[in-house]
Amino acid sequence: MTDLEASVINSLCRCKQGELKKGEDSAYRTPIPETEDHAEFFLCGEPPEEPLPPEEVPQLPSRPREGLITYSAEMDLPLNHPPMRSGEVWHLCQEDGKTFEKVILSIHSNGFSISYPEDNHPAMSVAWSPFSLVQACRLHTIQADQSQPWLRLFKVSVFHHGLTHFFATHGAGADTERARWVADVSRALRILTQSLFPSFQLAVFPLPGASWTSTRLLSGYMLLYDDQGVSLVYGELHAHCDSTAGFAAYEDDACKVQVVHLSIDTNTCVSERVGIDCSCFSLGDHHFSTRTCAEKMLWLRAISNVKVKLRHLAATPTPNELRFYRAAVREQRPAEIGTERGMKWPERCM
């Protein structure tokens, strides 16, 4: 083990700020000192019984700090060319919500456009954000479905702006064509989403020298929806302490400037958006998107496990229990993006 690894492990093992005075209740935890944006988390120590493998030794960020990175998410942004796919589909008229018109749908890496073969309407384009989804669907009523038995519907929702467009395929191969369109839109959304992330690995261990991360269970970059657009933040889930747990979002993986701090209790609402390969979820009143659907499921599972412990009034975890919790999260981490040979990280699409 190198001197650097030993110093990092030692810094994780000895939490001086968390030492108890004689006669103090062991459930008591000292709040962290003030950071640039103050929030309270409680120390419970992290003395690993065995040295961490080299790839798991927490590393201080090597890239320069850039501050909070925010991308514009306006719907009228220019679309990237050429389109990934174009073809004829039917589009539900937005004026009456009842009739379908034949259109040319073009899928781009950062949105879609609709043009009309007979030029009876002006073409429209929509630049989507990572807070969008696609899925196969049906019309709103059984009667409406029965009146259009030859159509197979799918919808594209840009819920960042409360916008939904319904499309349909028809004919003998309608089911197959719909599946292809849904897959292509989903792939374009994934390319857009992943292009906004730096290369990183999900982490479960605290940062050396950052005592306020000592109860970390899971951390990693994610996208945050806000009124200004889409912001890249570094999310961090904390183990519970007494009747609450904590979730923090920082400007970057240095974890020095907090953007969001949420307290999680048994009443905190946690939900996900249902769509093909959708990586969006909500925690309280905040909306996040991860790199992949698999990462979203890991975050939801970890948050759910914390809420279960809160619901059953579990005691604040001991250092040994924290080790087991982190080990369980590590085992479920999805494969890292871009590790396959020959894979190229997508260029930024927003």
CSV table of C-alpha atoms in Angstrom, one decimal:
chain,number,residue,atom,x,y,z
A,1,MET,CA,0.0,0.0,0.0
A,2,THR,CA,1.4,3.4,-1.0
A,3,ASP,CA,2.0,6.2,1.5
A,4,LEU,CA,-0.8,8.2,-0.3
A,5,GLU,CA,-3.3,5.3,0.2
A,6,ALA,CA,-2.3,4.9,3.8
A,7,SER,CA,-2.7,8.6,4.6
A,8,VAL,CA,-6.2,8.6,2.9
A,9,ILE,CA,-7.3,5.5,4.8
A,10,ASN,CA,-5.9,6.9,8.1
A,11,SER,CA,-7.8,10.2,7.5
A,12,LEU,CA,-11.0,8.2,7.1
A,13,CYS,CA,-10.3,6.1,10.2
A,14,ARG,CA,-9.7,8.9,12.7
A,15,CYS,CA,-12.6,11.4,12.9
A,16,LYS,CA,-11.3,13.7,15.6
A,17,GLN,CA,-14.4,15.9,15.4
A,18,GLY,CA,-16.6,13.0,16.3
A,19,GLU,CA,-14.8,11.9,19.5
A,20,LEU,CA,-17.1,11.7,22.6
A,21,LYS,CA,-16.4,13.2,25.9
A,22,LYS,CA,-16.5,11.1,29.0
A,23,GLY,CA,-20.1,10.5,30.1
A,24,GLU,CA,-21.7,11.7,26.9
A,25,ASP,CA,-24.4,9.6,25.3
A,26,SER,CA,-23.0,7.6,22.5
A,27,ALA,CA,-26.0,8.5,20.3
A,28,TYR,CA,-24.9,12.2,20.4
A,29,ARG,CA,-23.0,13.4,17.3
A,30,THR,CA,-21.1,16.6,16.9
A,31,PRO,CA,-22.4,18.8,14.0
A,32,ILE,CA,-20.0,19.6,11.3
A,33,PRO,CA,-18.2,22.9,11.2
A,34,GLU,CA,-19.4,25.5,8.8
A,35,THR,CA,-18.7,25.0,5.1
A,36,GLU,CA,-19.3,27.7,2.5
A,37,ASP,CA,-23.0,26.8,2.7
A,38,HIS,CA,-23.7,25.4,6.1
A,39,ALA,CA,-25.8,22.3,6.7
A,40,GLU,CA,-25.7,19.9,9.6
A,41,PHE,CA,-24.8,16.3,9.3
A,42,PHE,CA,-23.6,14.1,12.1
A,43,LEU,CA,-20.4,12.2,12.5
A,44,CYS,CA,-20.4,8.5,13.4
A,45,GLY,CA,-16.9,7.6,12.3
A,46,GLU,CA,-15.7,5.3,9.5
A,47,PRO,CA,-12.9,2.9,10.6
A,48,PRO,CA,-12.6,0.3,7.8
A,49,GLU,CA,-11.5,-3.0,9.1
A,50,GLU,CA,-9.6,-3.8,5.9
A,51,PRO,CA,-7.7,-1.4,3.6
A,52,LEU,CA,-9.8,-0.3,0.6
A,53,PRO,CA,-8.9,-1.6,-2.8
A,54,PRO,CA,-6.9,0.9,-4.8
A,55,GLU,CA,-9.9,1.8,-7.1
A,56,GLU,CA,-12.0,2.6,-4.1
A,57,VAL,CA,-9.6,4.9,-2.3
A,58,PRO,CA,-11.4,8.3,-2.4
A,59,GLN,CA,-9.5,10.8,-4.5
A,60,LEU,CA,-9.6,14.5,-4.1
A,61,PRO,CA,-10.9,16.2,-7.3
A,62,SER,CA,-8.0,16.8,-9.7
A,63,ARG,CA,-9.8,19.1,-12.1
A,64,PRO,CA,-10.2,22.8,-11.4
A,65,ARG,CA,-13.4,24.0,-9.8
A,66,GLU,CA,-15.7,25.7,-12.3
A,67,GLY,CA,-18.6,26.7,-10.1
A,68,LEU,CA,-22.2,25.5,-10.8
A,69,ILE,CA,-22.6,24.5,-14.4
A,70,THR,CA,-26.1,25.3,-15.8
A,71,TYR,CA,-27.3,24.4,-19.3
A,72,SER,CA,-30.0,26.3,-21.2
A,73,ALA,CA,-33.2,24.2,-21.7
A,74,GLU,CA,-35.3,26.5,-23.8
A,75,MET,CA,-37.5,24.8,-26.3
A,76,ASP,CA,-36.6,27.1,-29.2
A,77,LEU,CA,-32.9,26.2,-29.2
A,78,PRO,CA,-31.5,25.3,-32.7
A,79,LEU,CA,-31.5,21.5,-33.4
A,80,ASN,CA,-28.3,19.6,-34.2
A,81,HIS,CA,-28.0,18.4,-37.8
A,82,PRO,CA,-28.2,16.0,-39.5
A,83,PRO,CA,-31.2,14.3,-37.9
A,84,MET,CA,-30.7,10.8,-36.6
A,85,ARG,CA,-33.9,9.6,-38.2
A,86,SER,CA,-36.7,11.0,-40.3
A,87,GLY,CA,-40.0,9.4,-41.5
A,88,GLU,CA,-43.7,9.6,-41.9
A,89,VAL,CA,-46.0,9.2,-38.9
A,90,TRP,CA,-49.3,10.5,-37.8
A,91,HIS,CA,-49.5,13.4,-35.3
A,92,LEU,CA,-52.4,14.2,-33.0
A,93,CYS,CA,-53.6,17.7,-33.8
A,94,GLN,CA,-53.0,19.9,-30.8
A,95,GLU,CA,-55.8,22.3,-31.7
A,96,ASP,CA,-58.7,19.8,-31.3
A,97,GLY,CA,-57.0,16.8,-29.7
A,98,LYS,CA,-59.1,14.4,-31.9
A,99,THR,CA,-57.8,14.3,-35.4
A,100,PHE,CA,-54.5,12.9,-36.7
A,101,GLU,CA,-52.4,14.5,-39.5
A,102,LYS,CA,-49.7,12.9,-41.6
A,103,VAL,CA,-46.3,14.5,-40.8
A,104,ILE,CA,-42.6,14.0,-41.2
A,105,LEU,CA,-41.0,13.4,-37.8
A,106,SER,CA,-37.3,14.0,-37.5
A,107,ILE,CA,-35.3,12.9,-34.5
A,108,HIS,CA,-32.2,15.0,-33.6
A,109,SER,CA,-29.7,14.5,-30.8
A,110,ASN,CA,-31.2,17.4,-28.9
A,111,GLY,CA,-34.8,17.5,-30.0
A,112,PHE,CA,-37.3,16.7,-32.7
A,113,SER,CA,-39.0,18.6,-35.6
A,114,ILE,CA,-42.4,18.1,-37.3
A,115,SER,CA,-43.0,19.2,-40.9
A,116,TYR,CA,-46.1,18.8,-43.0
A,117,PRO,CA,-45.7,17.1,-46.5
A,118,GLU,CA,-48.4,19.4,-48.0
A,119,ASP,CA,-47.0,22.6,-46.4
A,120,ASN,CA,-50.5,23.4,-44.9
A,121,HIS,CA,-48.9,24.2,-41.6
A,122,PRO,CA,-45.6,25.8,-40.6
A,123,ALA,CA,-42.9,23.3,-39.4
A,124,MET,CA,-42.2,23.2,-35.7
A,125,SER,CA,-39.2,22.1,-33.7
A,126,VAL,CA,-38.8,21.3,-30.0
A,127,ALA,CA,-35.4,21.2,-28.3
A,128,TRP,CA,-35.9,18.7,-25.4
A,129,SER,CA,-34.1,18.5,-22.1
A,130,PRO,CA,-32.9,15.5,-20.1
A,131,PHE,CA,-36.2,15.9,-18.3
A,132,SER,CA,-38.1,14.3,-21.2
A,133,LEU,CA,-39.4,10.8,-21.9
A,134,VAL,CA,-40.9,8.6,-24.6
A,135,GLN,CA,-43.3,5.6,-24.2
A,136,ALA,CA,-45.9,3.6,-26.1
A,137,CYS,CA,-49.4,4.6,-25.0
A,138,ARG,CA,-53.1,4.5,-25.8
A,139,LEU,CA,-55.7,7.1,-26.4
A,140,HIS,CA,-57.5,8.5,-23.3
A,141,THR,CA,-60.6,6.3,-23.6
A,142,ILE,CA,-61.6,2.8,-24.7
A,143,GLN,CA,-64.0,4.4,-27.2
A,144,ALA,CA,-61.3,6.5,-28.7
A,145,ASP,CA,-59.0,3.5,-29.1
A,146,GLN,CA,-61.7,1.4,-30.7
A,147,SER,CA,-62.4,4.2,-33.2
A,148,GLN,CA,-58.8,4.1,-34.4
A,149,PRO,CA,-57.9,0.3,-34.3
A,150,TRP,CA,-55.2,0.6,-37.0
A,151,LEU,CA,-53.1,3.1,-35.1
A,152,ARG,CA,-50.3,2.4,-32.6
A,153,LEU,CA,-49.6,5.4,-30.4
A,154,PHE,CA,-46.5,6.7,-28.7
A,155,LYS,CA,-45.9,10.0,-26.9
A,156,VAL,CA,-42.9,12.3,-26.4
A,157,SER,CA,-43.2,14.3,-23.2
A,158,VAL,CA,-40.9,17.3,-22.4
A,159,PHE,CA,-42.2,17.6,-18.8
A,160,HIS,CA,-39.6,20.2,-18.1
A,161,HIS,CA,-42.0,22.5,-20.0
A,162,GLY,CA,-45.3,20.6,-19.5
A,163,LEU,CA,-45.4,19.7,-23.2
A,164,THR,CA,-46.6,16.4,-24.7
A,165,HIS,CA,-46.9,15.3,-28.4
A,166,PHE,CA,-48.7,12.2,-29.5
A,167,PHE,CA,-47.7,10.3,-32.6
A,168,ALA,CA,-48.9,7.1,-34.2
A,169,THR,CA,-47.9,4.5,-36.7
A,170,HIS,CA,-50.3,2.5,-38.8
A,171,GLY,CA,-50.6,-0.5,-41.1
A,172,ALA,CA,-49.6,-4.1,-40.9
A,173,GLY,CA,-46.2,-3.3,-39.4
A,174,ALA,CA,-47.5,-0.6,-37.0
A,175,ASP,CA,-46.3,-2.4,-33.8
A,176,THR,CA,-42.8,-2.9,-35.1
A,177,GLU,CA,-42.6,0.7,-36.4
A,178,ARG,CA,-43.8,2.1,-33.2
A,179,ALA,CA,-41.2,0.1,-31.3
A,180,ARG,CA,-38.4,1.4,-33.5
A,181,TRP,CA,-39.5,5.0,-33.1
A,182,VAL,CA,-39.7,4.7,-29.3
A,183,ALA,CA,-36.2,3.1,-29.3
A,184,ASP,CA,-34.8,5.8,-31.5
A,185,VAL,CA,-36.2,8.6,-29.4
A,186,SER,CA,-35.0,6.9,-26.2
A,187,ARG,CA,-31.5,6.6,-27.6
A,188,ALA,CA,-31.4,10.3,-28.6
A,189,LEU,CA,-32.5,11.3,-25.1
A,190,ARG,CA,-29.8,9.1,-23.6
A,191,ILE,CA,-27.2,10.6,-25.9
A,192,LEU,CA,-28.3,14.1,-24.8
A,193,THR,CA,-28.3,13.2,-21.1
A,194,GLN,CA,-25.0,11.5,-21.0
A,195,SER,CA,-23.3,14.3,-23.0
A,196,LEU,CA,-23.9,16.6,-20.0
A,197,PHE,CA,-22.0,14.5,-17.5
A,198,PRO,CA,-18.2,14.3,-16.8
A,199,SER,CA,-16.6,11.0,-16.5
A,200,PHE,CA,-17.0,9.8,-12.9
A,201,GLN,CA,-17.6,6.8,-10.7
A,202,LEU,CA,-20.3,6.4,-8.2
A,203,ALA,CA,-18.8,6.6,-4.7
A,204,VAL,CA,-19.8,5.3,-1.3
A,205,PHE,CA,-16.9,6.4,0.9
A,206,PRO,CA,-16.4,9.8,2.5
A,207,LEU,CA,-13.9,12.4,1.1
A,208,PRO,CA,-10.7,12.7,3.0
A,209,GLY,CA,-10.6,15.8,5.0
A,210,ALA,CA,-14.3,16.5,4.5
A,211,SER,CA,-15.9,15.4,7.8
A,212,TRP,CA,-19.4,16.5,6.7
A,213,THR,CA,-19.3,13.5,4.2
A,214,SER,CA,-18.6,11.0,6.9
A,215,THR,CA,-22.1,9.4,6.8
A,216,ARG,CA,-22.1,9.2,3.0
A,217,LEU,CA,-23.9,6.1,1.6
A,218,LEU,CA,-23.9,7.0,-2.1
A,219,SER,CA,-22.7,9.9,-4.2
A,220,GLY,CA,-22.3,10.9,-7.8
A,221,TYR,CA,-23.1,13.5,-10.4
A,222,MET,CA,-26.7,14.1,-11.5
A,223,LEU,CA,-28.7,16.7,-13.3
A,224,LEU,CA,-31.0,19.1,-11.4
A,225,TYR,CA,-34.1,20.7,-12.9
A,226,ASP,CA,-34.6,24.3,-12.1
A,227,ASP,CA,-36.2,27.5,-13.5
A,228,GLN,CA,-32.9,28.6,-15.1
A,229,GLY,CA,-32.4,25.3,-17.0
A,230,VAL,CA,-30.5,22.1,-16.2
A,231,SER,CA,-27.7,22.2,-13.6
A,232,LEU,CA,-25.0,19.6,-13.1
A,233,VAL,CA,-24.7,18.8,-9.4
A,234,TYR,CA,-23.0,16.2,-7.2
A,235,GLY,CA,-25.5,14.4,-5.2
A,236,GLU,CA,-24.8,12.7,-1.8
A,237,LEU,CA,-27.1,10.5,0.3
A,238,HIS,CA,-26.4,10.2,4.0
A,239,ALA,CA,-27.3,7.5,6.5
A,240,HIS,CA,-30.1,8.3,8.9
A,241,CYS,CA,-29.5,9.8,12.3
A,242,ASP,CA,-32.3,9.5,14.8
A,243,SER,CA,-35.5,10.4,12.9
A,244,THR,CA,-34.1,11.9,9.7
A,245,ALA,CA,-31.6,11.4,6.9
A,246,GLY,CA,-29.9,13.9,4.7
A,247,PHE,CA,-29.5,14.5,0.9
A,248,ALA,CA,-27.1,17.1,-0.3
A,249,ALA,CA,-26.3,18.4,-3.8
A,250,TYR,CA,-23.0,20.2,-4.3
A,251,GLU,CA,-21.5,22.3,-7.1
A,252,ASP,CA,-19.0,19.5,-7.8
A,253,ASP,CA,-17.3,16.5,-6.3
A,254,ALA,CA,-15.1,18.6,-4.0
A,255,CYS,CA,-18.3,18.9,-1.9
A,256,LYS,CA,-17.5,22.4,-0.6
A,257,VAL,CA,-20.5,24.4,-1.8
A,258,GLN,CA,-24.0,23.1,-1.3
A,259,VAL,CA,-26.7,23.9,-3.9
A,260,VAL,CA,-29.5,21.8,-2.3
A,261,HIS,CA,-29.9,20.3,1.2
A,262,LEU,CA,-32.9,18.1,1.9
A,263,SER,CA,-34.0,16.4,5.1
A,264,ILE,CA,-35.5,12.9,4.4
A,265,ASP,CA,-38.1,11.5,6.8
A,266,THR,CA,-40.9,9.0,6.5
A,267,ASN,CA,-43.2,11.5,4.8
A,268,THR,CA,-40.7,12.6,2.1
A,269,CYS,CA,-42.1,11.9,-1.3
A,270,VAL,CA,-39.9,9.9,-3.7
A,271,SER,CA,-41.1,9.1,-7.2
A,272,GLU,CA,-39.8,8.2,-10.7
A,273,ARG,CA,-41.0,9.1,-14.2
A,274,VAL,CA,-42.1,6.1,-16.1
A,275,GLY,CA,-40.8,6.0,-19.6
A,276,ILE,CA,-38.5,3.9,-21.8
A,277,ASP,CA,-35.0,4.0,-20.3
A,278,CYS,CA,-36.0,7.2,-18.4
A,279,SER,CA,-33.5,8.2,-15.7
A,280,CYS,CA,-35.6,10.9,-14.0
A,281,PHE,CA,-36.8,10.9,-10.4
A,282,SER,CA,-38.1,13.3,-7.8
A,283,LEU,CA,-37.1,13.7,-4.2
A,284,GLY,CA,-39.3,16.1,-2.3
A,285,ASP,CA,-39.9,19.1,-4.5
A,286,HIS,CA,-36.7,18.6,-6.5
A,287,HIS,CA,-36.3,16.8,-9.8
A,288,PHE,CA,-33.1,14.9,-10.8
A,289,SER,CA,-31.8,12.9,-13.7
A,290,THR,CA,-29.0,10.4,-13.6
A,291,ARG,CA,-26.7,9.2,-16.4
A,292,THR,CA,-28.7,5.9,-16.9
A,293,CYS,CA,-31.9,4.2,-15.8
A,294,ALA,CA,-29.7,1.7,-13.8
A,295,GLU,CA,-28.2,4.5,-11.8
A,296,LYS,CA,-31.6,6.0,-11.1
A,297,MET,CA,-32.8,2.6,-9.8
A,298,LEU,CA,-29.7,2.4,-7.5
A,299,TRP,CA,-30.5,5.9,-6.0
A,300,LEU,CA,-34.1,5.0,-5.5
A,301,ARG,CA,-33.3,1.7,-3.8
A,302,ALA,CA,-30.8,3.4,-1.5
A,303,ILE,CA,-33.2,6.2,-0.6
A,304,SER,CA,-36.0,3.6,-0.1
A,305,ASN,CA,-33.7,1.6,2.3
A,306,VAL,CA,-33.1,4.7,4.3
A,307,LYS,CA,-36.8,5.4,4.6
A,308,VAL,CA,-37.5,1.9,5.7
A,309,LYS,CA,-35.0,2.3,8.5
A,310,LEU,CA,-36.7,5.5,9.5
A,311,ARG,CA,-40.1,4.0,9.4
A,312,HIS,CA,-39.0,1.2,11.8
A,313,LEU,CA,-37.3,3.7,14.1
A,314,ALA,CA,-33.9,2.1,13.6
A,315,ALA,CA,-31.1,3.4,15.8
A,316,THR,CA,-28.4,5.6,14.3
A,317,PRO,CA,-26.1,3.2,12.6
A,318,THR,CA,-22.8,2.3,14.2
A,319,PRO,CA,-19.5,2.5,12.2
A,320,ASN,CA,-19.7,-1.3,11.6
A,321,GLU,CA,-23.3,-1.0,10.3
A,322,LEU,CA,-22.2,1.8,8.0
A,323,ARG,CA,-19.6,-0.5,6.5
A,324,PHE,CA,-22.3,-3.1,5.8
A,325,TYR,CA,-24.6,-0.5,4.2
A,326,ARG,CA,-21.8,0.8,2.0
A,327,ALA,CA,-20.8,-2.7,1.0
A,328,ALA,CA,-24.4,-3.4,0.0
A,329,VAL,CA,-24.5,-0.3,-2.2
A,330,ARG,CA,-21.2,-1.1,-3.8
A,331,GLU,CA,-22.4,-4.6,-4.8
A,332,GLN,CA,-25.4,-3.1,-6.6
A,333,ARG,CA,-23.5,-0.3,-8.5
A,334,PRO,CA,-24.2,-0.6,-12.3
A,335,ALA,CA,-21.3,-1.0,-14.8
A,336,GLU,CA,-19.5,2.2,-15.4
A,337,ILE,CA,-20.3,4.2,-18.5
A,338,GLY,CA,-17.7,4.2,-21.3
A,339,THR,CA,-15.5,1.4,-19.9
A,340,GLU,CA,-16.2,-0.9,-22.8
A,341,ARG,CA,-13.3,-0.9,-25.3
A,342,GLY,CA,-13.7,1.5,-28.1
A,343,MET,CA,-16.6,3.5,-26.5
A,344,LYS,CA,-16.4,7.2,-27.1
A,345,TRP,CA,-17.9,9.7,-24.7
A,346,PRO,CA,-20.7,11.7,-26.5
A,347,GLU,CA,-20.1,15.3,-27.4
A,348,ARG,CA,-22.1,17.8,-25.3
A,349,CYS,CA,-25.5,18.3,-26.9
A,350,MET,CA,-26.9,21.3,-25.0
